mmCIF file with all atom_site columns, C-alpha atoms in Angstrom:
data_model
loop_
_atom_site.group_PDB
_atom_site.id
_atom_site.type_symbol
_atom_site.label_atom_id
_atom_site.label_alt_id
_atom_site.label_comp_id
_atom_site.label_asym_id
_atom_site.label_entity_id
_atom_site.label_seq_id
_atom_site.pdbx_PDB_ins_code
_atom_site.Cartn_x
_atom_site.Cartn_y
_atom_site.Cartn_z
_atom_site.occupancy
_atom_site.B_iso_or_equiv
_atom_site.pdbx_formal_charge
_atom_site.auth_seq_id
_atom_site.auth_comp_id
_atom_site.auth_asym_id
_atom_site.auth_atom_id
_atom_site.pdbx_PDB_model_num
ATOM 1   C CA . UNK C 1 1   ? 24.454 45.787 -30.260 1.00 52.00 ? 20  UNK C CA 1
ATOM 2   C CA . UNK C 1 2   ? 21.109 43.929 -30.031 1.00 82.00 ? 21  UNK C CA 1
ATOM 3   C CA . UNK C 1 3   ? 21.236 41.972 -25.706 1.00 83.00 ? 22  UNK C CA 1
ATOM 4   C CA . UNK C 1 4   ? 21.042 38.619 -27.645 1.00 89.00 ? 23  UNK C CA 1
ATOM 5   C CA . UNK C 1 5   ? 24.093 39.372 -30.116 1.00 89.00 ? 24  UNK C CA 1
ATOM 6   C CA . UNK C 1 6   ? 26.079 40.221 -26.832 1.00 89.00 ? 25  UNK C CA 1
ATOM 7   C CA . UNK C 1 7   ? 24.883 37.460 -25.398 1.00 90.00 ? 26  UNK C CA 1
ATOM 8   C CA . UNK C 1 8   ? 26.407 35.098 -27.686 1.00 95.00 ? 27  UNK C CA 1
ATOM 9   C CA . UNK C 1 9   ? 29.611 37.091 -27.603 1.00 95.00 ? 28  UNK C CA 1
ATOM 10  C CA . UNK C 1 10  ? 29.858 36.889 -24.161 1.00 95.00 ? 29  UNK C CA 1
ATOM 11  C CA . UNK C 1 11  ? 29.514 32.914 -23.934 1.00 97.00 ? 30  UNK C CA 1
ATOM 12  C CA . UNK C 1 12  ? 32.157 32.588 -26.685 1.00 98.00 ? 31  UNK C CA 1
ATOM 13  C CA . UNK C 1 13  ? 34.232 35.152 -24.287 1.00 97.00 ? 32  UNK C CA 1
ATOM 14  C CA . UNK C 1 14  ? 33.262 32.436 -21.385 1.00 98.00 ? 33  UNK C CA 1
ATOM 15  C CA . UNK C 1 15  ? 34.297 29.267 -23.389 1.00 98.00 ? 34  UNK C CA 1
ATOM 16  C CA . UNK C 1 16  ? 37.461 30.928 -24.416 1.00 98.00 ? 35  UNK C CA 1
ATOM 17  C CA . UNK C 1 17  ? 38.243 32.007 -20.798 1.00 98.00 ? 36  UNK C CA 1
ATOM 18  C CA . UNK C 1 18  ? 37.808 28.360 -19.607 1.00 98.00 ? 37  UNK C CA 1
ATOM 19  C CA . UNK C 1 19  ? 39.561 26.767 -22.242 1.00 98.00 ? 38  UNK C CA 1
ATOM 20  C CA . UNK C 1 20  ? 42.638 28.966 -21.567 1.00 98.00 ? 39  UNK C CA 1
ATOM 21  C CA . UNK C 1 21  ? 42.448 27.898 -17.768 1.00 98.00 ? 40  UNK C CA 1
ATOM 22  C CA . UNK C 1 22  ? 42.934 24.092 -19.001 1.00 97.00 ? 41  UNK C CA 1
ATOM 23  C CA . UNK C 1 23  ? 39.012 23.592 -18.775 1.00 98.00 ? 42  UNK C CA 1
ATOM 24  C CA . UNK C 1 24  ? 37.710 21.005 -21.422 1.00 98.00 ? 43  UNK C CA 1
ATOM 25  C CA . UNK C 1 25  ? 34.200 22.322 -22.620 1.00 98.00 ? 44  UNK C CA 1
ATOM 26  C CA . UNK C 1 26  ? 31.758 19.205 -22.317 1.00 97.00 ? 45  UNK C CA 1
ATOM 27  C CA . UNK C 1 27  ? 28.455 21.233 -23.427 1.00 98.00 ? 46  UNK C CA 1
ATOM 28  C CA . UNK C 1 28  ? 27.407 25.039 -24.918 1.00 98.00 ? 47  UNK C CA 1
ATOM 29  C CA . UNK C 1 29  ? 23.957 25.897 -24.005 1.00 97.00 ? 48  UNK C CA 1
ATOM 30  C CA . UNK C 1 30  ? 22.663 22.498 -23.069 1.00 98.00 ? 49  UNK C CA 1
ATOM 31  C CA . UNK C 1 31  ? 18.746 22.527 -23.061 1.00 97.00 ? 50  UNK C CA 1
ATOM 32  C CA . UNK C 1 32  ? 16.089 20.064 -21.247 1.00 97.00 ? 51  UNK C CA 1
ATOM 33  C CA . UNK C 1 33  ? 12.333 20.858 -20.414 1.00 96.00 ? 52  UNK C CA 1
ATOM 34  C CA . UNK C 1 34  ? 13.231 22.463 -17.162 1.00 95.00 ? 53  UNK C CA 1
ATOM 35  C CA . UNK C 1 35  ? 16.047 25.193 -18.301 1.00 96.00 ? 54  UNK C CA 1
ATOM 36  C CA . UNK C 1 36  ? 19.137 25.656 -19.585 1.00 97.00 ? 55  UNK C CA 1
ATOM 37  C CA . UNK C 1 37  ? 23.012 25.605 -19.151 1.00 98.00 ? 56  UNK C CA 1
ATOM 38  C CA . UNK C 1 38  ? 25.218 27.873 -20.898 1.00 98.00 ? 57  UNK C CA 1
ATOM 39  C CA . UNK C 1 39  ? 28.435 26.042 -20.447 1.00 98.00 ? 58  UNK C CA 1
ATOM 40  C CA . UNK C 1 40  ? 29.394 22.546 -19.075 1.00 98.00 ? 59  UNK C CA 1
ATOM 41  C CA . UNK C 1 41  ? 33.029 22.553 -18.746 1.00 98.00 ? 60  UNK C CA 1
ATOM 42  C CA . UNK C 1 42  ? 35.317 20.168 -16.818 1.00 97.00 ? 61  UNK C CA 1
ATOM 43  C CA . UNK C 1 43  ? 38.860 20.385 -14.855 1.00 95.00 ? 62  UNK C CA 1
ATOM 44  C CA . UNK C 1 44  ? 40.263 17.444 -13.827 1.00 93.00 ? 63  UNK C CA 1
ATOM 45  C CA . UNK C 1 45  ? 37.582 15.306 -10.791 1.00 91.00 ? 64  UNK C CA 1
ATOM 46  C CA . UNK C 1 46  ? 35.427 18.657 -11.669 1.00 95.00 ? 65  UNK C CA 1
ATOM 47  C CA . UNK C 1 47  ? 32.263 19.571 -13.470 1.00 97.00 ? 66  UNK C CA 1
ATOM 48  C CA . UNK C 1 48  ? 31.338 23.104 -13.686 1.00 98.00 ? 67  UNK C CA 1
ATOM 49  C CA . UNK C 1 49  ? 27.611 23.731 -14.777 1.00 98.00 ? 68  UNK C CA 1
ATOM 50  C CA . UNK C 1 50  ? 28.362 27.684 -15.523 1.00 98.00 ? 69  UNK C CA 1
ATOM 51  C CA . UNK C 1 51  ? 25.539 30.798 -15.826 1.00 98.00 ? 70  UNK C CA 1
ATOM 52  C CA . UNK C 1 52  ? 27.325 33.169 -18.253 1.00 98.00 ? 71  UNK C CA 1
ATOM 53  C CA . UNK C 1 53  ? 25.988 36.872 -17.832 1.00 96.00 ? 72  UNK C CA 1
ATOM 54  C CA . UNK C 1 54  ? 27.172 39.521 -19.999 1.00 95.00 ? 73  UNK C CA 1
ATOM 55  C CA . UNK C 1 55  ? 26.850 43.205 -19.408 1.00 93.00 ? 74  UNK C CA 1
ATOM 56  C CA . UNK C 1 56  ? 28.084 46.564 -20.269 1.00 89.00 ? 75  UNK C CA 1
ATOM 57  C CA . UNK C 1 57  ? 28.202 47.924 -17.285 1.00 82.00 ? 76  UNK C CA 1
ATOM 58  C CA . UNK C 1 58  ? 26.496 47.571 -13.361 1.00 83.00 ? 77  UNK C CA 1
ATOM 59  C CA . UNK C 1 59  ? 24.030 50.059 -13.696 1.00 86.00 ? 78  UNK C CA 1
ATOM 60  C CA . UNK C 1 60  ? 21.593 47.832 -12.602 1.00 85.00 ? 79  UNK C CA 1
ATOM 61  C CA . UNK C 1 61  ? 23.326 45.453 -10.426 1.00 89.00 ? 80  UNK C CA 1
ATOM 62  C CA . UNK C 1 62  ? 26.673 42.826 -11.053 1.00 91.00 ? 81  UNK C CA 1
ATOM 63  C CA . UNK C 1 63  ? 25.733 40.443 -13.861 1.00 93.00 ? 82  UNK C CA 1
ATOM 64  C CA . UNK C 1 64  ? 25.917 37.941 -11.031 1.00 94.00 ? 83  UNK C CA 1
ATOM 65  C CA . UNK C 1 65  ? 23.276 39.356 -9.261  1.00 95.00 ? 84  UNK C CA 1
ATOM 66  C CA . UNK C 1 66  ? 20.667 38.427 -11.853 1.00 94.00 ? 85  UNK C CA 1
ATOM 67  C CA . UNK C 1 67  ? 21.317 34.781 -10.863 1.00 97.00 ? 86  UNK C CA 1
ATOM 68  C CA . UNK C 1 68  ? 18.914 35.003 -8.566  1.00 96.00 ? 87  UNK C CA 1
ATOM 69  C CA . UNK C 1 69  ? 17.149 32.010 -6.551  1.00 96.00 ? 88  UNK C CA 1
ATOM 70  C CA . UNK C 1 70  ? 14.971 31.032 -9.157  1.00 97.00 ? 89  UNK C CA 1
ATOM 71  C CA . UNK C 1 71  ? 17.250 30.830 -11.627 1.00 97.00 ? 90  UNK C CA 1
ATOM 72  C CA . UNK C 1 72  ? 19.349 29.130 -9.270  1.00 98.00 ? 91  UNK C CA 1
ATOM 73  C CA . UNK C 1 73  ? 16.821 26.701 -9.156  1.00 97.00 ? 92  UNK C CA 1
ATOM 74  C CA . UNK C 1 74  ? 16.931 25.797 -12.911 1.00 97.00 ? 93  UNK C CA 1
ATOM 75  C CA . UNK C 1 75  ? 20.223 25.221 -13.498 1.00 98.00 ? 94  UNK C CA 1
ATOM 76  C CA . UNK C 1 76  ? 20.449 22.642 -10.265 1.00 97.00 ? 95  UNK C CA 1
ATOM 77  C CA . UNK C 1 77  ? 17.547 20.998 -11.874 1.00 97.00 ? 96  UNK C CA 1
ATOM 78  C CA . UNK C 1 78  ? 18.996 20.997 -15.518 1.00 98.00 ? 97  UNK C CA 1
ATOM 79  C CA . UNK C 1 79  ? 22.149 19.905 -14.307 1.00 97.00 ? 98  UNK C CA 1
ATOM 80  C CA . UNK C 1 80  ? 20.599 16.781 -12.509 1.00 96.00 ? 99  UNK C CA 1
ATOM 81  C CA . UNK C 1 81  ? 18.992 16.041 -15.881 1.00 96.00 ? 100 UNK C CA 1
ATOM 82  C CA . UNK C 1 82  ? 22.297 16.069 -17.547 1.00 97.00 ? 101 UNK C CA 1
ATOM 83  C CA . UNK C 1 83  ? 24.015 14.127 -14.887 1.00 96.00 ? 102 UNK C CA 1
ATOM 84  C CA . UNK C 1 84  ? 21.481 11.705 -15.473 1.00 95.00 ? 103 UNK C CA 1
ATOM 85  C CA . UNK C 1 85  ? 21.706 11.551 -18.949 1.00 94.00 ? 104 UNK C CA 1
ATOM 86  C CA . UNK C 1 86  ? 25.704 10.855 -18.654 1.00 93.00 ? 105 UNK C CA 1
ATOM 87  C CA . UNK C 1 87  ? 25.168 8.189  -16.203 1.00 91.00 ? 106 UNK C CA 1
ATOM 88  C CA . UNK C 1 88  ? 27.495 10.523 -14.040 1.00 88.00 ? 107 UNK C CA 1
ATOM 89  C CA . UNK C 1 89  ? 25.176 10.951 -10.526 1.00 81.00 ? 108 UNK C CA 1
ATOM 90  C CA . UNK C 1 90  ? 27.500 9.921  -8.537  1.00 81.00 ? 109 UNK C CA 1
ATOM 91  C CA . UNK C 1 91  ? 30.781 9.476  -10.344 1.00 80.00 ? 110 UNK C CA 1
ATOM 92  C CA . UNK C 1 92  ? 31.980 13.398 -10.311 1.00 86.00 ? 111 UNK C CA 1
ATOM 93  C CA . UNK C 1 93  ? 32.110 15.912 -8.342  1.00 94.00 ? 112 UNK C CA 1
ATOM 94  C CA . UNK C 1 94  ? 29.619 18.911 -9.583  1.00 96.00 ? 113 UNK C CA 1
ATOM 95  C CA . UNK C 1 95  ? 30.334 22.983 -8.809  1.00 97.00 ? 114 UNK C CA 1
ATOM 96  C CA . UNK C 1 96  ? 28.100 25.806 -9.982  1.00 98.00 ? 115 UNK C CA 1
ATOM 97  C CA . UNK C 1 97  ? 29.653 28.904 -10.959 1.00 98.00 ? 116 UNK C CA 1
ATOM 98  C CA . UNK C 1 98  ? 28.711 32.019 -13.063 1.00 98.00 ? 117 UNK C CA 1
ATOM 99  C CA . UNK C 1 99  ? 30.866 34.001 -15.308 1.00 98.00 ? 118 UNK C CA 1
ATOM 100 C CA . UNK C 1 100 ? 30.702 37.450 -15.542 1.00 97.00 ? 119 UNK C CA 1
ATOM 101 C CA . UNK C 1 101 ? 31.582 39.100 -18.620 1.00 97.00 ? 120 UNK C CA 1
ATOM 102 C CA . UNK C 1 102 ? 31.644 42.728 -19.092 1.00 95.00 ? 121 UNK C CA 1
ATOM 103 C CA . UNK C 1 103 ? 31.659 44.250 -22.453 1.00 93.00 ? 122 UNK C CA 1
ATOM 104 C CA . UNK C 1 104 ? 33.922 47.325 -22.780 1.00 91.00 ? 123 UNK C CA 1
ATOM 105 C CA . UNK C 1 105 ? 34.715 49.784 -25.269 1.00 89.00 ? 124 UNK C CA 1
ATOM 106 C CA . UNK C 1 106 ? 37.062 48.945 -28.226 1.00 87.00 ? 125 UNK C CA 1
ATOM 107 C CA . UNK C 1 107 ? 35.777 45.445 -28.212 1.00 86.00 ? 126 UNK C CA 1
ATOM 108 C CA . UNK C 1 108 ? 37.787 44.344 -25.220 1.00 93.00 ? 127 UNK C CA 1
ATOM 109 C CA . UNK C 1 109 ? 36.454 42.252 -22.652 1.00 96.00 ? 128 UNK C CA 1
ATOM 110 C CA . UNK C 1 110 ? 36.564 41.611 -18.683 1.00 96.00 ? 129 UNK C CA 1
ATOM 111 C CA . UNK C 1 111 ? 35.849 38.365 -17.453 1.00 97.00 ? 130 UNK C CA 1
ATOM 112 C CA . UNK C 1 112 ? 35.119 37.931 -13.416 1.00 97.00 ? 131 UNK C CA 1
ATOM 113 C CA . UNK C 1 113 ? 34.961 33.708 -12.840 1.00 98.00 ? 132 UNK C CA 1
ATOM 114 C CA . UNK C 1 114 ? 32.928 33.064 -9.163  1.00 98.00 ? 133 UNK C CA 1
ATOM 115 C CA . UNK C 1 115 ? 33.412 29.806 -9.118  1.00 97.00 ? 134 UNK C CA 1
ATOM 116 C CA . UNK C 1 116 ? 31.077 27.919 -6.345  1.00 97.00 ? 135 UNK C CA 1
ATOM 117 C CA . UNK C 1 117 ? 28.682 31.172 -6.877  1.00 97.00 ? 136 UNK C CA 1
ATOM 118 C CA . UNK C 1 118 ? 25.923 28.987 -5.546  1.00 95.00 ? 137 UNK C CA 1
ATOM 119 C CA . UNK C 1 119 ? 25.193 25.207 -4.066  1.00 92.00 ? 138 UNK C CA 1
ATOM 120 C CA . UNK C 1 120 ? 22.658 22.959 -5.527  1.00 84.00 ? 139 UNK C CA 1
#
């Protein structure tokens, strides 16, 4: 399975897992100049700008640990451009979280949801 094809699965794993947790999916993979947001999702007074990373295994670290400051970084910054797009700055409350989804053999899935991985 080609890293972008999982990719893809792994959102729609993501999406799923937040819908199912009463979420309401306001964006999928939300793109500006300065970087990207896999998944804007909402819950009640919050909006969670959410890094999906999908792996099949932690060989080389937890898929959360390739969120690193840089990346970080980006997603504060996109997610400023979409608050400002939505007239929103200051009428929500904003969280960042990441989503780690681990592909597993049979075509089952684990999700891990850190939400407040990081503050922007």
């Amino acid at each position: 399975m080609k890293n972008q094809i999982l990719g893809r699965q792994g959102e729609q794993v993501a999406a799923d897992f937040l819908l199912r947790h009463g979420y309401e999916i306001c964006a999928r993979n939300f793109r500006v100049p300065v970087g990207e947001i896999d998944i804007i999702a909402r819950q009640g007074e919050v909006l969670a700008f959410v890094e999906v990373k999908t792996r099949r295994g932690t060989r080389y670290g937890t898929p959360a640990q390739a969120v690193n400051f840089h990346k970080q970084k980006k997603i504060v910054q996109t997610a400023r451009w979409f608050l400002r797009q939505k007239h929103l700055e200051d009428r929500c409350f904003c969280r960042f979280d990441v989503i780690e989804v681990y592909a597993l053999p049979e075509r089952k899935w684990r999700v891990h949801h850190l939400a407040g991985a990081f503050e922007g």
